[in-house]
Amino acid sequence: MNEICLQLLISAVNQNPVRLVEKMNLHSDAILINQCDHFGYEEIRRGDCLIRAYSLQEKGVGLSRNNALLRADGDICLFADEDIVYTDDYPEKVLGEFAAHPEADMLLFNVEVCQARRTYHIDAYGRVRLYNCGRYPAYSFALRREAMHRKNVSFSLLFGGGARYSNGEDSLFIRDCIQSGMKVYKTPVVIGREEERESTWFSGYHEKFFFDRGVLYEYLYGRLAKPMALQFLLRHRSVMCRDISWRKAYAIMCEGLAEARR
């Protein structure tokens, strides 16, 4: 029986590929898409692992992840960002979880982040459904490549860093995976940590943040977008609505909903 291969799919911006591979502590094969000012390709060996690094001038996190998906040939693909540092044993952890859970087409893993940036934490193994899939970042996603290709799932080019709307490509991707019939589960296993850095897309809770969030919610929730937007604001108003009142923020989100419907 052939050995199952884990392959990281890394989205990066203006990085030195060799240094990045070392910093991230890679111990598996990988495809690195480096968004920069030139085109290029190089292969990096780290032990028995092969990292194929592509330098591309096209910008946008969704586009970079799709470029990695087009080139992926590993059995299990784990999405990654340039600011994730992995544990020494992350390949064994990821492959072990997929072996233990053959029912899962996709698994979401824990990556440690500082409290201020934390959007999720997984405490126990369980199924992920449409109603609770919107808070997981792409770097928590690992999936069976053949299952994803059978369902023809890819990342939106409208959302995320470098795109028209500032974030949400990860939420739409996992939504599409679930709607396509893929079985998505979460596991409390920790595979790495995020290094603190300035966000590439977040610049504050201003009007564009709320407008873009409104557009995203229309795509995510459809007829339930308005109540979900209101729930989102009321739940986070102590943090998000210091400069803009929650009522005004809701009105701005509704403008985003209307734009998405057009």
PDB file of C-alpha atoms in Angstrom:
ATOM      1  CA  MET A   1       0.000   0.000   0.000  1.00  0.00           C
ATOM      2  CA  ASN A   2       1.372   3.392  -1.001  1.00  0.00           C
ATOM      3  CA  GLU A   3       2.285   5.836   1.747  1.00  0.00           C
ATOM      4  CA  ILE A   4      -0.142   8.743   2.148  1.00  0.00           C
ATOM      5  CA  CYS A   5       1.458  12.083   1.284  1.00  0.00           C
ATOM      6  CA  LEU A   6       0.831  15.369   3.118  1.00  0.00           C
ATOM      7  CA  GLN A   7       1.377  18.551   1.119  1.00  0.00           C
ATOM      8  CA  LEU A   8       1.209  22.120   2.430  1.00  0.00           C
ATOM      9  CA  LEU A   9      -0.305  24.772   0.158  1.00  0.00           C
ATOM     10  CA  ILE A  10       1.284  28.055   1.243  1.00  0.00           C
ATOM     11  CA  SER A  11       0.145  31.564   0.345  1.00  0.00           C
ATOM     12  CA  ALA A  12       2.853  34.218   0.865  1.00  0.00           C
ATOM     13  CA  VAL A  13       3.643  37.793  -0.153  1.00  0.00           C
ATOM     14  CA  ASN A  14       7.126  39.114  -1.007  1.00  0.00           C
ATOM     15  CA  GLN A  15       9.013  36.360   0.796  1.00  0.00           C
ATOM     16  CA  ASN A  16      12.399  34.730   0.326  1.00  0.00           C
ATOM     17  CA  PRO A  17      11.302  31.108  -0.250  1.00  0.00           C
ATOM     18  CA  VAL A  18      14.352  29.454   1.328  1.00  0.00           C
ATOM     19  CA  ARG A  19      14.169  31.562   4.481  1.00  0.00           C
ATOM     20  CA  LEU A  20      10.403  31.096   4.706  1.00  0.00           C
ATOM     21  CA  VAL A  21      10.673  27.311   4.530  1.00  0.00           C
ATOM     22  CA  GLU A  22      13.090  27.361   7.458  1.00  0.00           C
ATOM     23  CA  LYS A  23      11.032  29.837   9.484  1.00  0.00           C
ATOM     24  CA  MET A  24       7.826  27.844   9.063  1.00  0.00           C
ATOM     25  CA  ASN A  25       9.608  24.638  10.177  1.00  0.00           C
ATOM     26  CA  LEU A  26       8.368  22.568   7.249  1.00  0.00           C
ATOM     27  CA  HIS A  27       8.638  18.785   7.509  1.00  0.00           C
ATOM     28  CA  SER A  28       6.441  17.817   4.555  1.00  0.00           C
ATOM     29  CA  ASP A  29       6.164  18.430   0.848  1.00  0.00           C
ATOM     30  CA  ALA A  30       4.732  21.822  -0.042  1.00  0.00           C
ATOM     31  CA  ILE A  31       3.695  24.142  -2.830  1.00  0.00           C
ATOM     32  CA  LEU A  32       4.577  27.757  -2.110  1.00  0.00           C
ATOM     33  CA  ILE A  33       2.886  30.562  -4.034  1.00  0.00           C
ATOM     34  CA  ASN A  34       4.872  33.743  -3.472  1.00  0.00           C
ATOM     35  CA  GLN A  35       3.051  36.885  -4.650  1.00  0.00           C
ATOM     36  CA  CYS A  36       5.784  39.310  -5.676  1.00  0.00           C
ATOM     37  CA  ASP A  37       7.104  41.493  -8.517  1.00  0.00           C
ATOM     38  CA  HIS A  38       8.503  38.756 -10.750  1.00  0.00           C
ATOM     39  CA  PHE A  39       7.897  35.270 -12.114  1.00  0.00           C
ATOM     40  CA  GLY A  40      10.094  32.355 -11.121  1.00  0.00           C
ATOM     41  CA  TYR A  41      10.293  28.761  -9.956  1.00  0.00           C
ATOM     42  CA  GLU A  42      12.668  26.883  -7.688  1.00  0.00           C
ATOM     43  CA  GLU A  43      12.737  23.574  -5.851  1.00  0.00           C
ATOM     44  CA  ILE A  44      13.854  23.482  -2.224  1.00  0.00           C
ATOM     45  CA  ARG A  45      14.904  20.270  -0.497  1.00  0.00           C
ATOM     46  CA  ARG A  46      14.514  19.955   3.266  1.00  0.00           C
ATOM     47  CA  GLY A  47      15.443  16.447   4.309  1.00  0.00           C
ATOM     48  CA  ASP A  48      13.255  14.085   2.283  1.00  0.00           C
ATOM     49  CA  CYS A  49      10.720  16.837   1.568  1.00  0.00           C
ATOM     50  CA  LEU A  50      10.292  18.770  -1.672  1.00  0.00           C
ATOM     51  CA  ILE A  51       9.013  22.348  -1.645  1.00  0.00           C
ATOM     52  CA  ARG A  52       8.051  23.678  -5.061  1.00  0.00           C
ATOM     53  CA  ALA A  53       8.182  27.485  -4.900  1.00  0.00           C
ATOM     54  CA  TYR A  54       6.416  29.586  -7.525  1.00  0.00           C
ATOM     55  CA  SER A  55       6.945  33.356  -7.713  1.00  0.00           C
ATOM     56  CA  LEU A  56       3.958  34.985  -9.404  1.00  0.00           C
ATOM     57  CA  GLN A  57       3.018  38.583 -10.094  1.00  0.00           C
ATOM     58  CA  GLU A  58      -0.736  37.962  -9.752  1.00  0.00           C
ATOM     59  CA  LYS A  59      -2.021  39.284  -6.429  1.00  0.00           C
ATOM     60  CA  GLY A  60      -4.854  38.110  -4.180  1.00  0.00           C
ATOM     61  CA  VAL A  61      -5.011  35.442  -1.496  1.00  0.00           C
ATOM     62  CA  GLY A  62      -7.866  33.552  -3.179  1.00  0.00           C
ATOM     63  CA  LEU A  63      -5.983  33.500  -6.466  1.00  0.00           C
ATOM     64  CA  SER A  64      -2.782  32.325  -4.765  1.00  0.00           C
ATOM     65  CA  ARG A  65      -4.607  29.474  -3.015  1.00  0.00           C
ATOM     66  CA  ASN A  66      -6.242  28.444  -6.304  1.00  0.00           C
ATOM     67  CA  ASN A  67      -2.820  28.518  -8.002  1.00  0.00           C
ATOM     68  CA  ALA A  68      -1.579  26.131  -5.316  1.00  0.00           C
ATOM     69  CA  LEU A  69      -4.634  23.893  -5.736  1.00  0.00           C
ATOM     70  CA  LEU A  70      -4.041  23.649  -9.489  1.00  0.00           C
ATOM     71  CA  ARG A  71      -0.554  22.281  -8.809  1.00  0.00           C
ATOM     72  CA  ALA A  72      -1.391  20.099  -5.801  1.00  0.00           C
ATOM     73  CA  ASP A  73      -0.707  16.377  -6.074  1.00  0.00           C
ATOM     74  CA  GLY A  74      -0.538  15.303  -2.423  1.00  0.00           C
ATOM     75  CA  ASP A  75      -3.130  12.975  -0.918  1.00  0.00           C
ATOM     76  CA  ILE A  76      -3.842  15.335   1.988  1.00  0.00           C
ATOM     77  CA  CYS A  77      -3.539  19.099   1.447  1.00  0.00           C
ATOM     78  CA  LEU A  78      -3.084  21.514   4.337  1.00  0.00           C
ATOM     79  CA  PHE A  79      -3.523  25.229   3.646  1.00  0.00           C
ATOM     80  CA  ALA A  80      -0.935  27.528   5.180  1.00  0.00           C
ATOM     81  CA  ASP A  81      -0.001  31.185   5.548  1.00  0.00           C
ATOM     82  CA  GLU A  82       3.497  32.629   5.764  1.00  0.00           C
ATOM     83  CA  ASP A  83       3.147  33.514   9.455  1.00  0.00           C
ATOM     84  CA  ILE A  84       2.438  29.975  10.704  1.00  0.00           C
ATOM     85  CA  VAL A  85       5.216  28.060  12.487  1.00  0.00           C
ATOM     86  CA  TYR A  86       4.497  24.345  12.624  1.00  0.00           C
ATOM     87  CA  THR A  87       5.244  21.801  15.329  1.00  0.00           C
ATOM     88  CA  ASP A  88       7.947  19.257  14.523  1.00  0.00           C
ATOM     89  CA  ASP A  89       5.375  16.462  14.397  1.00  0.00           C
ATOM     90  CA  TYR A  90       2.586  18.169  12.439  1.00  0.00           C
ATOM     91  CA  PRO A  91       2.753  15.623   9.550  1.00  0.00           C
ATOM     92  CA  GLU A  92       2.161  12.729  11.939  1.00  0.00           C
ATOM     93  CA  LYS A  93      -0.654  14.632  13.657  1.00  0.00           C
ATOM     94  CA  VAL A  94      -2.477  15.519  10.448  1.00  0.00           C
ATOM     95  CA  LEU A  95      -2.089  12.136   8.765  1.00  0.00           C
ATOM     96  CA  GLY A  96      -2.926  10.369  12.029  1.00  0.00           C
ATOM     97  CA  GLU A  97      -6.212  12.240  12.355  1.00  0.00           C
ATOM     98  CA  PHE A  98      -7.232  11.408   8.792  1.00  0.00           C
ATOM     99  CA  ALA A  99      -6.368   7.756   9.382  1.00  0.00           C
ATOM    100  CA  ALA A 100      -8.424   7.779  12.587  1.00  0.00           C
ATOM    101  CA  HIS A 101     -11.398   9.472  10.893  1.00  0.00           C
ATOM    102  CA  PRO A 102     -12.009   7.940   7.460  1.00  0.00           C
ATOM    103  CA  GLU A 103     -15.454   9.551   7.468  1.00  0.00           C
ATOM    104  CA  ALA A 104     -13.884  13.024   7.121  1.00  0.00           C
ATOM    105  CA  ASP A 105     -13.224  14.594   3.728  1.00  0.00           C
ATOM    106  CA  MET A 106     -11.926  17.698   5.482  1.00  0.00           C
ATOM    107  CA  LEU A 107     -10.565  18.342   8.978  1.00  0.00           C
ATOM    108  CA  LEU A 108     -10.101  21.653  10.775  1.00  0.00           C
ATOM    109  CA  PHE A 109      -7.120  21.830  13.155  1.00  0.00           C
ATOM    110  CA  ASN A 110      -6.131  24.171  15.972  1.00  0.00           C
ATOM    111  CA  VAL A 111      -3.403  26.738  15.352  1.00  0.00           C
ATOM    112  CA  GLU A 112      -2.460  28.798  18.400  1.00  0.00           C
ATOM    113  CA  VAL A 113      -2.875  32.569  18.065  1.00  0.00           C
ATOM    114  CA  CYS A 114      -2.770  35.482  20.475  1.00  0.00           C
ATOM    115  CA  GLN A 115      -6.042  36.163  22.296  1.00  0.00           C
ATOM    116  CA  ALA A 116      -6.691  39.441  20.470  1.00  0.00           C
ATOM    117  CA  ARG A 117      -6.647  37.704  17.061  1.00  0.00           C
ATOM    118  CA  ARG A 118      -8.337  34.457  18.018  1.00  0.00           C
ATOM    119  CA  THR A 119     -11.503  33.750  16.025  1.00  0.00           C
ATOM    120  CA  TYR A 120     -11.870  30.082  16.917  1.00  0.00           C
ATOM    121  CA  HIS A 121     -10.709  27.335  19.251  1.00  0.00           C
ATOM    122  CA  ILE A 122     -11.631  23.670  18.889  1.00  0.00           C
ATOM    123  CA  ASP A 123     -12.248  21.817  22.140  1.00  0.00           C
ATOM    124  CA  ALA A 124     -13.556  18.481  20.853  1.00  0.00           C
ATOM    125  CA  TYR A 125     -13.957  16.418  17.711  1.00  0.00           C
ATOM    126  CA  GLY A 126     -17.227  17.040  15.900  1.00  0.00           C
ATOM    127  CA  ARG A 127     -19.080  17.795  12.673  1.00  0.00           C
ATOM    128  CA  VAL A 128     -18.980  21.283  11.144  1.00  0.00           C
ATOM    129  CA  ARG A 129     -22.262  22.489   9.654  1.00  0.00           C
ATOM    130  CA  LEU A 130     -23.355  25.501   7.635  1.00  0.00           C
ATOM    131  CA  TYR A 131     -24.586  27.361  10.710  1.00  0.00           C
ATOM    132  CA  ASN A 132     -21.203  27.207  12.505  1.00  0.00           C
ATOM    133  CA  CYS A 133     -18.643  27.177   9.685  1.00  0.00           C
ATOM    134  CA  GLY A 134     -17.970  30.909   9.335  1.00  0.00           C
ATOM    135  CA  ARG A 135     -15.248  31.468  11.924  1.00  0.00           C
ATOM    136  CA  TYR A 136     -12.479  29.128  10.809  1.00  0.00           C
ATOM    137  CA  PRO A 137      -9.388  30.501   8.996  1.00  0.00           C
ATOM    138  CA  ALA A 138      -7.980  28.818   5.903  1.00  0.00           C
ATOM    139  CA  TYR A 139      -4.801  27.807   7.751  1.00  0.00           C
ATOM    140  CA  SER A 140      -6.900  25.416   9.849  1.00  0.00           C
ATOM    141  CA  PHE A 141      -8.121  23.533   6.738  1.00  0.00           C
ATOM    142  CA  ALA A 142      -6.799  20.139   5.706  1.00  0.00           C
ATOM    143  CA  LEU A 143      -8.606  17.977   3.172  1.00  0.00           C
ATOM    144  CA  ARG A 144      -8.450  14.974   0.939  1.00  0.00           C
ATOM    145  CA  ARG A 145      -7.407  16.354  -2.440  1.00  0.00           C
ATOM    146  CA  GLU A 146      -9.402  13.867  -4.511  1.00  0.00           C
ATOM    147  CA  ALA A 147     -12.592  14.606  -2.567  1.00  0.00           C
ATOM    148  CA  MET A 148     -12.146  18.337  -3.186  1.00  0.00           C
ATOM    149  CA  HIS A 149     -11.415  17.870  -6.891  1.00  0.00           C
ATOM    150  CA  ARG A 150     -14.454  15.626  -7.325  1.00  0.00           C
ATOM    151  CA  LYS A 151     -16.611  18.462  -5.957  1.00  0.00           C
ATOM    152  CA  ASN A 152     -14.834  21.138  -8.060  1.00  0.00           C
ATOM    153  CA  VAL A 153     -14.398  23.522  -5.110  1.00  0.00           C
ATOM    154  CA  SER A 154     -12.122  26.575  -5.260  1.00  0.00           C
ATOM    155  CA  PHE A 155     -11.578  29.927  -3.535  1.00  0.00           C
ATOM    156  CA  SER A 156     -13.531  33.066  -4.386  1.00  0.00           C
ATOM    157  CA  LEU A 157     -11.584  35.785  -6.208  1.00  0.00           C
ATOM    158  CA  LEU A 158     -13.903  38.519  -4.856  1.00  0.00           C
ATOM    159  CA  PHE A 159     -12.946  38.194  -1.197  1.00  0.00           C
ATOM    160  CA  GLY A 160      -9.700  38.223   0.796  1.00  0.00           C
ATOM    161  CA  GLY A 161      -6.472  40.204   0.871  1.00  0.00           C
ATOM    162  CA  GLY A 162      -5.779  41.793  -2.516  1.00  0.00           C
ATOM    163  CA  ALA A 163      -9.379  41.326  -3.698  1.00  0.00           C
ATOM    164  CA  ARG A 164     -12.317  43.736  -3.985  1.00  0.00           C
ATOM    165  CA  TYR A 165     -13.743  42.816  -0.586  1.00  0.00           C
ATOM    166  CA  SER A 166     -11.336  42.580   2.293  1.00  0.00           C
ATOM    167  CA  ASN A 167     -11.904  39.121   3.787  1.00  0.00           C
ATOM    168  CA  GLY A 168     -14.146  36.073   3.827  1.00  0.00           C
ATOM    169  CA  GLU A 169     -12.681  33.798   1.163  1.00  0.00           C
ATOM    170  CA  ASP A 170     -12.076  31.109   3.807  1.00  0.00           C
ATOM    171  CA  SER A 171     -15.696  31.214   5.037  1.00  0.00           C
ATOM    172  CA  LEU A 172     -17.023  30.910   1.481  1.00  0.00           C
ATOM    173  CA  PHE A 173     -14.660  28.033   0.729  1.00  0.00           C
ATOM    174  CA  ILE A 174     -15.739  25.949   3.698  1.00  0.00           C
ATOM    175  CA  ARG A 175     -19.392  26.811   2.962  1.00  0.00           C
ATOM    176  CA  ASP A 176     -18.939  25.555  -0.601  1.00  0.00           C
ATOM    177  CA  CYS A 177     -17.250  22.373   0.639  1.00  0.00           C
ATOM    178  CA  ILE A 178     -20.196  21.592   2.924  1.00  0.00           C
ATOM    179  CA  GLN A 179     -22.817  22.462   0.316  1.00  0.00           C
ATOM    180  CA  SER A 180     -21.063  20.262  -2.232  1.00  0.00           C
ATOM    181  CA  GLY A 181     -21.556  17.266   0.062  1.00  0.00           C
ATOM    182  CA  MET A 182     -18.073  17.020   1.562  1.00  0.00           C
ATOM    183  CA  LYS A 183     -18.056  15.845   5.175  1.00  0.00           C
ATOM    184  CA  VAL A 184     -16.252  18.435   7.299  1.00  0.00           C
ATOM    185  CA  TYR A 185     -15.122  17.803  10.893  1.00  0.00           C
ATOM    186  CA  LYS A 186     -13.091  19.680  13.502  1.00  0.00           C
ATOM    187  CA  THR A 187     -10.401  18.237  15.761  1.00  0.00           C
ATOM    188  CA  PRO A 188      -8.728  19.727  18.877  1.00  0.00           C
ATOM    189  CA  VAL A 189      -5.249  18.689  17.689  1.00  0.00           C
ATOM    190  CA  VAL A 190      -2.770  21.610  17.648  1.00  0.00           C
ATOM    191  CA  ILE A 191      -0.416  21.687  14.658  1.00  0.00           C
ATOM    192  CA  GLY A 192       1.306  25.072  14.986  1.00  0.00           C
ATOM    193  CA  ARG A 193       1.199  28.674  16.099  1.00  0.00           C
ATOM    194  CA  GLU A 194       0.739  32.007  14.392  1.00  0.00           C
ATOM    195  CA  GLU A 195       3.493  34.590  14.679  1.00  0.00           C
ATOM    196  CA  GLU A 196       2.150  38.035  15.507  1.00  0.00           C
ATOM    197  CA  ARG A 197       2.358  40.495  12.627  1.00  0.00           C
ATOM    198  CA  GLU A 198       0.423  43.369  11.117  1.00  0.00           C
ATOM    199  CA  SER A 199      -2.640  42.108   9.257  1.00  0.00           C
ATOM    200  CA  THR A 200      -2.508  42.295   5.470  1.00  0.00           C
ATOM    201  CA  TRP A 201      -6.208  43.196   5.264  1.00  0.00           C
ATOM    202  CA  PHE A 202      -7.475  44.466   8.627  1.00  0.00           C
ATOM    203  CA  SER A 203      -7.020  48.210   9.236  1.00  0.00           C
ATOM    204  CA  GLY A 204      -9.764  48.895  11.771  1.00  0.00           C
ATOM    205  CA  TYR A 205     -13.518  48.761  12.278  1.00  0.00           C
ATOM    206  CA  HIS A 206     -14.313  51.455   9.741  1.00  0.00           C
ATOM    207  CA  GLU A 207     -17.069  51.816   7.151  1.00  0.00           C
ATOM    208  CA  LYS A 208     -15.354  49.590   4.568  1.00  0.00           C
ATOM    209  CA  PHE A 209     -15.000  46.809   7.142  1.00  0.00           C
ATOM    210  CA  PHE A 210     -18.738  46.780   7.829  1.00  0.00           C
ATOM    211  CA  PHE A 211     -19.683  47.251   4.159  1.00  0.00           C
ATOM    212  CA  ASP A 212     -17.484  44.345   3.047  1.00  0.00           C
ATOM    213  CA  ARG A 213     -18.844  42.211   5.879  1.00  0.00           C
ATOM    214  CA  GLY A 214     -22.359  42.949   4.626  1.00  0.00           C
ATOM    215  CA  VAL A 215     -21.458  41.780   1.123  1.00  0.00           C
ATOM    216  CA  LEU A 216     -19.950  38.619   2.588  1.00  0.00           C
ATOM    217  CA  TYR A 217     -23.010  37.868   4.726  1.00  0.00           C
ATOM    218  CA  GLU A 218     -25.307  38.049   1.700  1.00  0.00           C
ATOM    219  CA  TYR A 219     -23.145  35.482  -0.059  1.00  0.00           C
ATOM    220  CA  LEU A 220     -22.942  33.304   3.053  1.00  0.00           C
ATOM    221  CA  TYR A 221     -26.455  33.441   4.450  1.00  0.00           C
ATOM    222  CA  GLY A 222     -28.845  34.695   1.751  1.00  0.00           C
ATOM    223  CA  ARG A 223     -32.277  35.310   3.262  1.00  0.00           C
ATOM    224  CA  LEU A 224     -30.833  35.020   6.771  1.00  0.00           C
ATOM    225  CA  ALA A 225     -28.179  37.677   6.125  1.00  0.00           C
ATOM    226  CA  LYS A 226     -29.925  40.531   7.965  1.00  0.00           C
ATOM    227  CA  PRO A 227     -30.550  38.693  11.259  1.00  0.00           C
ATOM    228  CA  MET A 228     -27.063  37.174  11.102  1.00  0.00           C
ATOM    229  CA  ALA A 229     -25.565  40.646  10.567  1.00  0.00           C
ATOM    230  CA  LEU A 230     -27.502  42.031  13.534  1.00  0.00           C
ATOM    231  CA  GLN A 231     -26.451  39.105  15.716  1.00  0.00           C
ATOM    232  CA  PHE A 232     -22.818  39.617  14.677  1.00  0.00           C
ATOM    233  CA  LEU A 233     -22.867  43.303  15.618  1.00  0.00           C
ATOM    234  CA  LEU A 234     -24.665  42.856  18.942  1.00  0.00           C
ATOM    235  CA  ARG A 235     -22.304  40.067  19.955  1.00  0.00           C
ATOM    236  CA  HIS A 236     -19.169  42.104  19.144  1.00  0.00           C
ATOM    237  CA  ARG A 237     -20.312  45.684  19.644  1.00  0.00           C
ATOM    238  CA  SER A 238     -18.128  46.282  22.722  1.00  0.00           C
ATOM    239  CA  VAL A 239     -15.049  45.812  20.531  1.00  0.00           C
ATOM    240  CA  MET A 240     -16.191  46.729  17.030  1.00  0.00           C
ATOM    241  CA  CYS A 241     -18.563  49.614  17.657  1.00  0.00           C
ATOM    242  CA  ARG A 242     -16.462  52.068  19.637  1.00  0.00           C
ATOM    243  CA  ASP A 243     -16.095  54.580  16.798  1.00  0.00           C
ATOM    244  CA  ILE A 244     -19.177  53.685  14.780  1.00  0.00           C
ATOM    245  CA  SER A 245     -22.402  52.906  16.642  1.00  0.00           C
ATOM    246  CA  TRP A 246     -23.868  49.467  16.140  1.00  0.00           C
ATOM    247  CA  ARG A 247     -26.970  51.013  14.540  1.00  0.00           C
ATOM    248  CA  LYS A 248     -24.875  52.836  11.937  1.00  0.00           C
ATOM    249  CA  ALA A 249     -22.697  49.773  11.442  1.00  0.00           C
ATOM    250  CA  TYR A 250     -25.838  47.720  10.802  1.00  0.00           C
ATOM    251  CA  ALA A 251     -27.040  50.267   8.236  1.00  0.00           C
ATOM    252  CA  ILE A 252     -23.662  50.055   6.476  1.00  0.00           C
ATOM    253  CA  MET A 253     -23.795  46.265   6.491  1.00  0.00           C
ATOM    254  CA  CYS A 254     -27.260  46.469   4.921  1.00  0.00           C
ATOM    255  CA  GLU A 255     -25.786  48.614   2.149  1.00  0.00           C
ATOM    256  CA  GLY A 256     -23.306  45.816   1.552  1.00  0.00           C
ATOM    257  CA  LEU A 257     -26.143  43.270   1.476  1.00  0.00           C
ATOM    258  CA  ALA A 258     -27.914  45.384  -1.146  1.00  0.00           C
ATOM    259  CA  GLU A 259     -24.789  45.622  -3.315  1.00  0.00           C
ATOM    260  CA  ALA A 260     -24.340  41.851  -3.222  1.00  0.00           C
ATOM    261  CA  ARG A 261     -27.948  41.355  -4.356  1.00  0.00           C
ATOM    262  CA  ARG A 262     -27.355  43.626  -7.372  1.00  0.00           C
TER     263      ARG A 262
END
